[in-house]
PDB file of C-alpha atoms in Angstrom:
ATOM      1  CA  MET A  86     128.590  89.386  87.003  1.00  0.00           C
ATOM      2  CA  SER A  87     129.756  85.339  86.752  1.00  0.00           C
ATOM      3  CA  GLN A  88     131.191  83.610  83.943  1.00  0.00           C
ATOM      4  CA  ASP A  89     131.753  79.993  83.154  1.00  0.00           C
ATOM      5  CA  PHE A  90     132.361  78.631  80.374  1.00  0.00           C
ATOM      6  CA  ARG A  91     130.203  74.785  78.922  1.00  0.00           C
ATOM      7  CA  ASP A  92     130.804  72.811  75.900  1.00  0.00           C
ATOM      8  CA  GLY A  93     133.611  75.842  74.457  1.00  0.00           C
ATOM      9  CA  GLU A  94     130.470  78.438  74.748  1.00  0.00           C
ATOM     10  CA  THR A  95     130.460  81.346  76.932  1.00  0.00           C
ATOM     11  CA  VAL A  96     127.647  81.326  80.014  1.00  0.00           C
ATOM     12  CA  ALA A  97     127.683  83.836  81.777  1.00  0.00           C
ATOM     13  CA  VAL A  98     124.920  85.041  85.062  1.00  0.00           C
ATOM     14  CA  ILE A  99     124.373  88.591  86.237  1.00  0.00           C
ATOM     15  CA  TYR A 100     122.267  88.942  88.962  1.00  0.00           C
ATOM     16  CA  PHE A 101     121.056  91.726  90.580  1.00  0.00           C
ATOM     17  CA  ARG A 102     121.983  93.034  94.811  1.00  0.00           C
ATOM     18  CA  ALA A 103     120.868  96.318  93.538  1.00  0.00           C
ATOM     19  CA  GLY A 104     119.194  98.055  91.101  1.00  0.00           C
ATOM     20  CA  TYR A 105     115.765  98.322  92.585  1.00  0.00           C
ATOM     21  CA  ALA A 106     116.152 101.873  93.997  1.00  0.00           C
ATOM     22  CA  PRO A 107     116.086 104.947  91.911  1.00  0.00           C
ATOM     23  CA  THR A 108     118.864 105.560  94.459  1.00  0.00           C
ATOM     24  CA  ASP A 109     120.787 103.467  92.598  1.00  0.00           C
ATOM     25  CA  TYR A 110     120.112 105.635  89.223  1.00  0.00           C
ATOM     26  CA  PRO A 111     122.151 108.397  90.160  1.00  0.00           C
ATOM     27  CA  SER A 112     123.168 109.958  86.501  1.00  0.00           C
ATOM     28  CA  GLU A 113     122.808 108.402  82.809  1.00  0.00           C
ATOM     29  CA  SER A 114     125.443 106.536  83.277  1.00  0.00           C
ATOM     30  CA  GLU A 115     123.898 104.192  86.137  1.00  0.00           C
ATOM     31  CA  TRP A 116     121.316 103.901  83.305  1.00  0.00           C
ATOM     32  CA  LYS A 117     123.565 102.811  80.619  1.00  0.00           C
ATOM     33  CA  ALA A 118     125.597  99.641  82.520  1.00  0.00           C
ATOM     34  CA  ARG A 119     121.987  99.338  83.714  1.00  0.00           C
ATOM     35  CA  LEU A 120     120.825  98.851  79.220  1.00  0.00           C
ATOM     36  CA  LEU A 121     124.684  96.408  78.520  1.00  0.00           C
ATOM     37  CA  MET A 122     123.404  93.790  80.806  1.00  0.00           C
ATOM     38  CA  GLU A 123     119.901  93.502  78.866  1.00  0.00           C
ATOM     39  CA  GLU A 124     120.866  93.085  75.773  1.00  0.00           C
ATOM     40  CA  SER A 125     123.591  91.541  77.083  1.00  0.00           C
ATOM     41  CA  SER A 126     122.988  87.247  76.294  1.00  0.00           C
ATOM     42  CA  ALA A 127     124.044  87.011  80.302  1.00  0.00           C
ATOM     43  CA  ILE A 128     121.615  85.225  82.174  1.00  0.00           C
ATOM     44  CA  LYS A 129     119.637  87.804  84.410  1.00  0.00           C
ATOM     45  CA  CYS A 130     118.621  87.434  88.115  1.00  0.00           C
ATOM     46  CA  PRO A 131     115.839  88.683  88.317  1.00  0.00           C
ATOM     47  CA  SER A 132     115.000  88.960  84.261  1.00  0.00           C
ATOM     48  CA  ILE A 133     113.560  92.375  83.652  1.00  0.00           C
ATOM     49  CA  SER A 134     110.559  90.987  83.337  1.00  0.00           C
ATOM     50  CA  TYR A 135     110.664  89.322  87.268  1.00  0.00           C
ATOM     51  CA  HIS A 136     111.547  92.949  88.253  1.00  0.00           C
ATOM     52  CA  LEU A 137     108.309  94.146  86.476  1.00  0.00           C
ATOM     53  CA  THR A 138     106.502  92.109  87.992  1.00  0.00           C
ATOM     54  CA  GLY A 139     107.611  92.174  91.511  1.00  0.00           C
ATOM     55  CA  THR A 140     106.410  96.434  91.618  1.00  0.00           C
ATOM     56  CA  LYS A 141     103.589  97.550  92.643  1.00  0.00           C
ATOM     57  CA  LYS A 142     102.059  99.240  90.277  1.00  0.00           C
ATOM     58  CA  VAL A 143     102.401  95.858  87.907  1.00  0.00           C
ATOM     59  CA  GLN A 144     100.998  93.371  90.700  1.00  0.00           C
ATOM     60  CA  GLN A 145      98.105  96.132  90.813  1.00  0.00           C
ATOM     61  CA  GLU A 146      97.296  95.816  86.916  1.00  0.00           C
ATOM     62  CA  LEU A 147      97.080  92.021  87.996  1.00  0.00           C
ATOM     63  CA  ALA A 148      94.653  91.887  90.893  1.00  0.00           C
ATOM     64  CA  LYS A 149      92.525  94.134  88.158  1.00  0.00           C
ATOM     65  CA  PRO A 150      88.839  92.490  87.099  1.00  0.00           C
ATOM     66  CA  ASN A 151      89.696  89.926  83.357  1.00  0.00           C
ATOM     67  CA  VAL A 152      93.446  90.659  83.682  1.00  0.00           C
ATOM     68  CA  LEU A 153      93.481  87.549  84.816  1.00  0.00           C
ATOM     69  CA  GLU A 154      92.251  86.039  82.104  1.00  0.00           C
ATOM     70  CA  ARG A 155      95.001  87.125  79.801  1.00  0.00           C
ATOM     71  CA  PHE A 156      97.095  84.474  81.416  1.00  0.00           C
ATOM     72  CA  LEU A 157      94.862  81.575  82.762  1.00  0.00           C
ATOM     73  CA  GLU A 158      92.017  79.697  81.411  1.00  0.00           C
ATOM     74  CA  ASN A 159      90.563  77.467  83.904  1.00  0.00           C
ATOM     75  CA  LYS A 160      87.979  79.479  86.558  1.00  0.00           C
ATOM     76  CA  ASP A 161      87.939  77.609  88.398  1.00  0.00           C
ATOM     77  CA  ASP A 162      92.632  78.425  88.872  1.00  0.00           C
ATOM     78  CA  ILE A 163      91.550  81.831  88.661  1.00  0.00           C
ATOM     79  CA  ALA A 164      88.999  82.255  91.640  1.00  0.00           C
ATOM     80  CA  LYS A 165      91.496  80.925  94.083  1.00  0.00           C
ATOM     81  CA  LEU A 166      94.395  82.698  92.610  1.00  0.00           C
ATOM     82  CA  ARG A 167      92.081  85.738  92.937  1.00  0.00           C
ATOM     83  CA  GLY A 168      91.349  85.198  96.124  1.00  0.00           C
ATOM     84  CA  CYS A 169      94.477  85.200  97.413  1.00  0.00           C
ATOM     85  CA  PHE A 170      95.120  89.124  96.232  1.00  0.00           C
ATOM     86  CA  ALA A 171      94.678  91.698  99.058  1.00  0.00           C
ATOM     87  CA  GLY A 172      93.344  94.675  97.623  1.00  0.00           C
ATOM     88  CA  LEU A 173      95.137  97.214  95.565  1.00  0.00           C
ATOM     89  CA  TRP A 174      93.732 100.526  94.926  1.00  0.00           C
ATOM     90  CA  SER A 175      96.104 103.740  92.593  1.00  0.00           C
ATOM     91  CA  LEU A 176      96.074 107.105  93.952  1.00  0.00           C
ATOM     92  CA  ASP A 177      94.051 107.657  91.466  1.00  0.00           C
ATOM     93  CA  ASP A 178      90.581 105.931  92.384  1.00  0.00           C
ATOM     94  CA  SER A 179      89.392 108.485  94.643  1.00  0.00           C
ATOM     95  CA  ASP A 180      86.766 106.049  96.736  1.00  0.00           C
ATOM     96  CA  ALA A 181      90.346 104.420  97.822  1.00  0.00           C
ATOM     97  CA  VAL A 182      92.619 106.904  99.242  1.00  0.00           C
ATOM     98  CA  LYS A 183      89.123 108.682 100.973  1.00  0.00           C
ATOM     99  CA  ASN A 184      87.961 105.546 103.151  1.00  0.00           C
ATOM    100  CA  ALA A 185      91.994 105.229 104.057  1.00  0.00           C
ATOM    101  CA  ILE A 186      91.641 108.526 105.535  1.00  0.00           C
ATOM    102  CA  GLN A 187      88.946 107.961 106.942  1.00  0.00           C
ATOM    103  CA  GLN A 188      89.811 104.438 108.142  1.00  0.00           C
ATOM    104  CA  PRO A 189      93.966 104.767 107.617  1.00  0.00           C
ATOM    105  CA  GLU A 190      94.400 101.559 109.858  1.00  0.00           C
ATOM    106  CA  ALA A 191      92.831  99.843 107.481  1.00  0.00           C
ATOM    107  CA  TYR A 192      95.256  99.982 104.913  1.00  0.00           C
ATOM    108  CA  VAL A 193      99.276 100.267 103.769  1.00  0.00           C
ATOM    109  CA  MET A 194     100.612 102.401 101.569  1.00  0.00           C
ATOM    110  CA  LYS A 195     103.255 101.170  99.243  1.00  0.00           C
ATOM    111  CA  PRO A 196     106.179 102.670  97.616  1.00  0.00           C
ATOM    112  CA  GLN A 197     108.311 101.058  94.343  1.00  0.00           C
ATOM    113  CA  ARG A 198     110.690  99.739  95.694  1.00  0.00           C
ATOM    114  CA  GLU A 199     112.289  96.267  98.032  1.00  0.00           C
ATOM    115  CA  GLY A 200     113.039  95.398 101.419  1.00  0.00           C
ATOM    116  CA  GLY A 201     111.332  96.657 104.446  1.00  0.00           C
ATOM    117  CA  GLY A 202     111.116 100.135 105.948  1.00  0.00           C
ATOM    118  CA  ASN A 203     109.815 101.702 103.466  1.00  0.00           C
ATOM    119  CA  ASN A 204     106.091 101.082 103.714  1.00  0.00           C
ATOM    120  CA  ILE A 205     103.860 103.592 105.381  1.00  0.00           C
ATOM    121  CA  TYR A 206     101.226 102.610 108.180  1.00  0.00           C
ATOM    122  CA  GLY A 207      98.203 104.147 110.455  1.00  0.00           C
ATOM    123  CA  ASP A 208      98.347 107.781 110.940  1.00  0.00           C
ATOM    124  CA  ASP A 209     100.871 108.313 108.709  1.00  0.00           C
ATOM    125  CA  VAL A 210      99.187 107.277 105.219  1.00  0.00           C
ATOM    126  CA  LYS A 211      96.565 109.789 106.058  1.00  0.00           C
ATOM    127  CA  GLU A 212      99.311 112.547 107.280  1.00  0.00           C
ATOM    128  CA  THR A 213     101.109 111.225 103.622  1.00  0.00           C
ATOM    129  CA  LEU A 214      97.630 111.008 101.810  1.00  0.00           C
ATOM    130  CA  LEU A 215      96.550 114.860 103.378  1.00  0.00           C
ATOM    131  CA  ARG A 216      99.645 116.176 102.342  1.00  0.00           C
ATOM    132  CA  LEU A 217      99.684 115.100  98.662  1.00  0.00           C
ATOM    133  CA  GLN A 218      96.410 116.137  97.743  1.00  0.00           C
ATOM    134  CA  LYS A 219      97.456 119.501  99.456  1.00  0.00           C
ATOM    135  CA  GLU A 220     100.575 119.652  97.442  1.00  0.00           C
ATOM    136  CA  GLY A 221      99.035 118.097  93.887  1.00  0.00           C
ATOM    137  CA  SER A 222     102.305 116.670  93.082  1.00  0.00           C
ATOM    138  CA  GLU A 223     103.365 114.117  91.144  1.00  0.00           C
ATOM    139  CA  GLU A 224     104.659 111.991  93.710  1.00  0.00           C
ATOM    140  CA  GLU A 225     101.162 110.275  94.046  1.00  0.00           C
ATOM    141  CA  ALA A 226     102.415 108.241  91.588  1.00  0.00           C
ATOM    142  CA  ALA A 227     104.781 106.200  92.999  1.00  0.00           C
ATOM    143  CA  TYR A 228     102.431 104.796  95.389  1.00  0.00           C
ATOM    144  CA  ILE A 229      99.973 102.465  95.556  1.00  0.00           C
ATOM    145  CA  LEU A 230      97.454 101.681  98.199  1.00  0.00           C
ATOM    146  CA  MET A 231      97.155  98.272  99.778  1.00  0.00           C
ATOM    147  CA  GLN A 232      94.687  95.743 102.456  1.00  0.00           C
ATOM    148  CA  ARG A 233      96.356  95.581 105.470  1.00  0.00           C
ATOM    149  CA  ILE A 234      96.693  92.191 106.531  1.00  0.00           C
ATOM    150  CA  PHE A 235      95.982  91.255 109.821  1.00  0.00           C
ATOM    151  CA  PRO A 236      97.361  87.123 110.535  1.00  0.00           C
ATOM    152  CA  THR A 237      96.314  85.499 113.105  1.00  0.00           C
ATOM    153  CA  VAL A 238      99.363  86.337 115.949  1.00  0.00           C
ATOM    154  CA  PHE A 239     100.924  83.448 118.446  1.00  0.00           C
ATOM    155  CA  PRO A 240     103.016  83.050 120.833  1.00  0.00           C
ATOM    156  CA  THR A 241     107.187  82.316 120.636  1.00  0.00           C
ATOM    157  CA  LEU A 242     110.426  81.847 121.846  1.00  0.00           C
ATOM    158  CA  LEU A 243     113.102  84.573 120.024  1.00  0.00           C
ATOM    159  CA  VAL A 244     116.988  84.374 120.932  1.00  0.00           C
ATOM    160  CA  ARG A 245     118.862  87.746 120.392  1.00  0.00           C
ATOM    161  CA  GLU A 246     122.581  87.475 120.908  1.00  0.00           C
ATOM    162  CA  GLY A 247     121.868  85.107 123.954  1.00  0.00           C
ATOM    163  CA  ILE A 248     119.672  86.234 125.592  1.00  0.00           C
ATOM    164  CA  CYS A 249     115.859  84.110 124.967  1.00  0.00           C
ATOM    165  CA  TYR A 250     112.512  86.208 124.779  1.00  0.00           C
ATOM    166  CA  LYS A 251     109.318  85.117 124.807  1.00  0.00           C
ATOM    167  CA  GLU A 252     106.930  86.924 122.812  1.00  0.00           C
ATOM    168  CA  HIS A 253     103.830  87.427 119.964  1.00  0.00           C
ATOM    169  CA  ALA A 254     104.540  86.920 117.169  1.00  0.00           C
ATOM    170  CA  ILE A 255     103.142  86.863 113.506  1.00  0.00           C
ATOM    171  CA  SER A 256     104.991  85.101 110.563  1.00  0.00           C
ATOM    172  CA  GLU A 257     104.853  85.297 106.355  1.00  0.00           C
ATOM    173  CA  LEU A 258     105.300  81.762 103.948  1.00  0.00           C
ATOM    174  CA  GLY A 259     107.240  83.027 101.364  1.00  0.00           C
ATOM    175  CA  ILE A 260     107.705  79.924  98.394  1.00  0.00           C
ATOM    176  CA  PHE A 261     110.928  80.218  95.611  1.00  0.00           C
ATOM    177  CA  SER A 262     110.746  79.089  92.319  1.00  0.00           C
ATOM    178  CA  ALA A 263     113.126  78.432  89.558  1.00  0.00           C
ATOM    179  CA  TYR A 264     112.077  80.105  85.950  1.00  0.00           C
ATOM    180  CA  LEU A 265     114.422  80.101  83.082  1.00  0.00           C
ATOM    181  CA  ARG A 266     113.817  80.810  79.781  1.00  0.00           C
ATOM    182  CA  ASN A 267     115.025  81.484  75.753  1.00  0.00           C
ATOM    183  CA  LYS A 268     112.880  83.845  74.815  1.00  0.00           C
ATOM    184  CA  GLU A 269     109.075  81.776  74.029  1.00  0.00           C
ATOM    185  CA  THR A 270     111.345  78.546  75.045  1.00  0.00           C
ATOM    186  CA  VAL A 271     110.334  77.814  79.100  1.00  0.00           C
ATOM    187  CA  ILE A 272     113.372  75.698  80.020  1.00  0.00           C
ATOM    188  CA  SER A 273     112.779  75.465  83.366  1.00  0.00           C
ATOM    189  CA  ASN A 274     109.689  76.114  86.014  1.00  0.00           C
ATOM    190  CA  GLU A 275     110.295  74.584  89.224  1.00  0.00           C
ATOM    191  CA  GLN A 276     108.915  75.096  93.505  1.00  0.00           C
ATOM    192  CA  CYS A 277     112.505  74.598  94.757  1.00  0.00           C
ATOM    193  CA  GLY A 278     112.129  75.891  98.823  1.00  0.00           C
ATOM    194  CA  TYR A 279     110.677  78.173 101.087  1.00  0.00           C
ATOM    195  CA  LEU A 280     111.525  80.838 103.551  1.00  0.00           C
ATOM    196  CA  MET A 281     109.475  82.143 106.705  1.00  0.00           C
ATOM    197  CA  ARG A 282     110.017  84.871 108.513  1.00  0.00           C
ATOM    198  CA  THR A 283     108.793  85.028 111.594  1.00  0.00           C
ATOM    199  CA  LYS A 284     109.337  89.099 113.925  1.00  0.00           C
ATOM    200  CA  VAL A 285     106.938  90.663 116.684  1.00  0.00           C
ATOM    201  CA  SER A 286     103.741  91.045 116.322  1.00  0.00           C
ATOM    202  CA  SER A 287     103.377  95.079 117.490  1.00  0.00           C
ATOM    203  CA  SER A 288     105.980  95.396 114.362  1.00  0.00           C
ATOM    204  CA  ASN A 289     105.214  97.292 110.720  1.00  0.00           C
ATOM    205  CA  GLU A 290     108.076  96.436 108.848  1.00  0.00           C
ATOM    206  CA  GLY A 291     109.941  92.262 108.139  1.00  0.00           C
ATOM    207  CA  GLY A 292     112.657  91.742 106.247  1.00  0.00           C
ATOM    208  CA  VAL A 293     115.592  90.244 107.488  1.00  0.00           C
ATOM    209  CA  ALA A 294     117.917  91.621 106.017  1.00  0.00           C
ATOM    210  CA  ALA A 295     116.849  95.288 107.483  1.00  0.00           C
ATOM    211  CA  GLY A 296     117.196  93.504 110.478  1.00  0.00           C
ATOM    212  CA  PHE A 297     113.011  93.538 111.471  1.00  0.00           C
ATOM    213  CA  ALA A 298     112.374  89.732 111.837  1.00  0.00           C
ATOM    214  CA  VAL A 299     114.411  86.246 112.092  1.00  0.00           C
ATOM    215  CA  LEU A 300     114.173  83.277 109.559  1.00  0.00           C
ATOM    216  CA  ASP A 301     112.619  80.275 110.224  1.00  0.00           C
ATOM    217  CA  SER A 302     111.001  76.948 109.831  1.00  0.00           C
ATOM    218  CA  LEU A 303     107.289  75.024 109.547  1.00  0.00           C
ATOM    219  CA  TYR A 304     106.080  72.562 112.202  1.00  0.00           C
ATOM    220  CA  LEU A 305     102.919  71.069 111.161  1.00  0.00           C
ATOM    221  CA  SER A 306     100.828  69.842 113.153  1.00  0.00           C
TER     222      SER A 306
END
């Protein structure tokens, strides 16, 4: 937490480096601390709204028919945005689960977690779905099924510990944005940079902090 003073007023910012995983809340004390921060007047990064928007379950709801229409009016913009969505399904969808068991390579199972190392790929998708069906537990509510994306593979050079490797790689582009509001009043909403992650094409995971990918730069031709 950072605190400063501007024009005689106290300004505080809470930046969450943790608090995204269930293991971050082992007891009621952690939940009380989170509630105290959320009820404070400090600026939260991310806000609880942004935190929830980043969860897979909310993304799944946004991908459902007629949901985007609640937030956008222009039909062309809605069509363009929806055209960028990958398929997202709850494990309550028996047809999606059946297809994923038959073609596990076409799907990814994702939990409500941030960072790398948590997703399930390939034959592990089939095995996990069959296990959940057999156990009949509530664990399946923690996952969604997502259509697996197969980006273009390209040759590249990677340097690790002073050694240069020639590999086949794939990249992912993310856009940074800054958004600040006070209740219903939007103070700032702007694009402010990008993040390019590159990893070897044989790796299922892609987190930079987790050690699976490297930071890269755009080269437009």
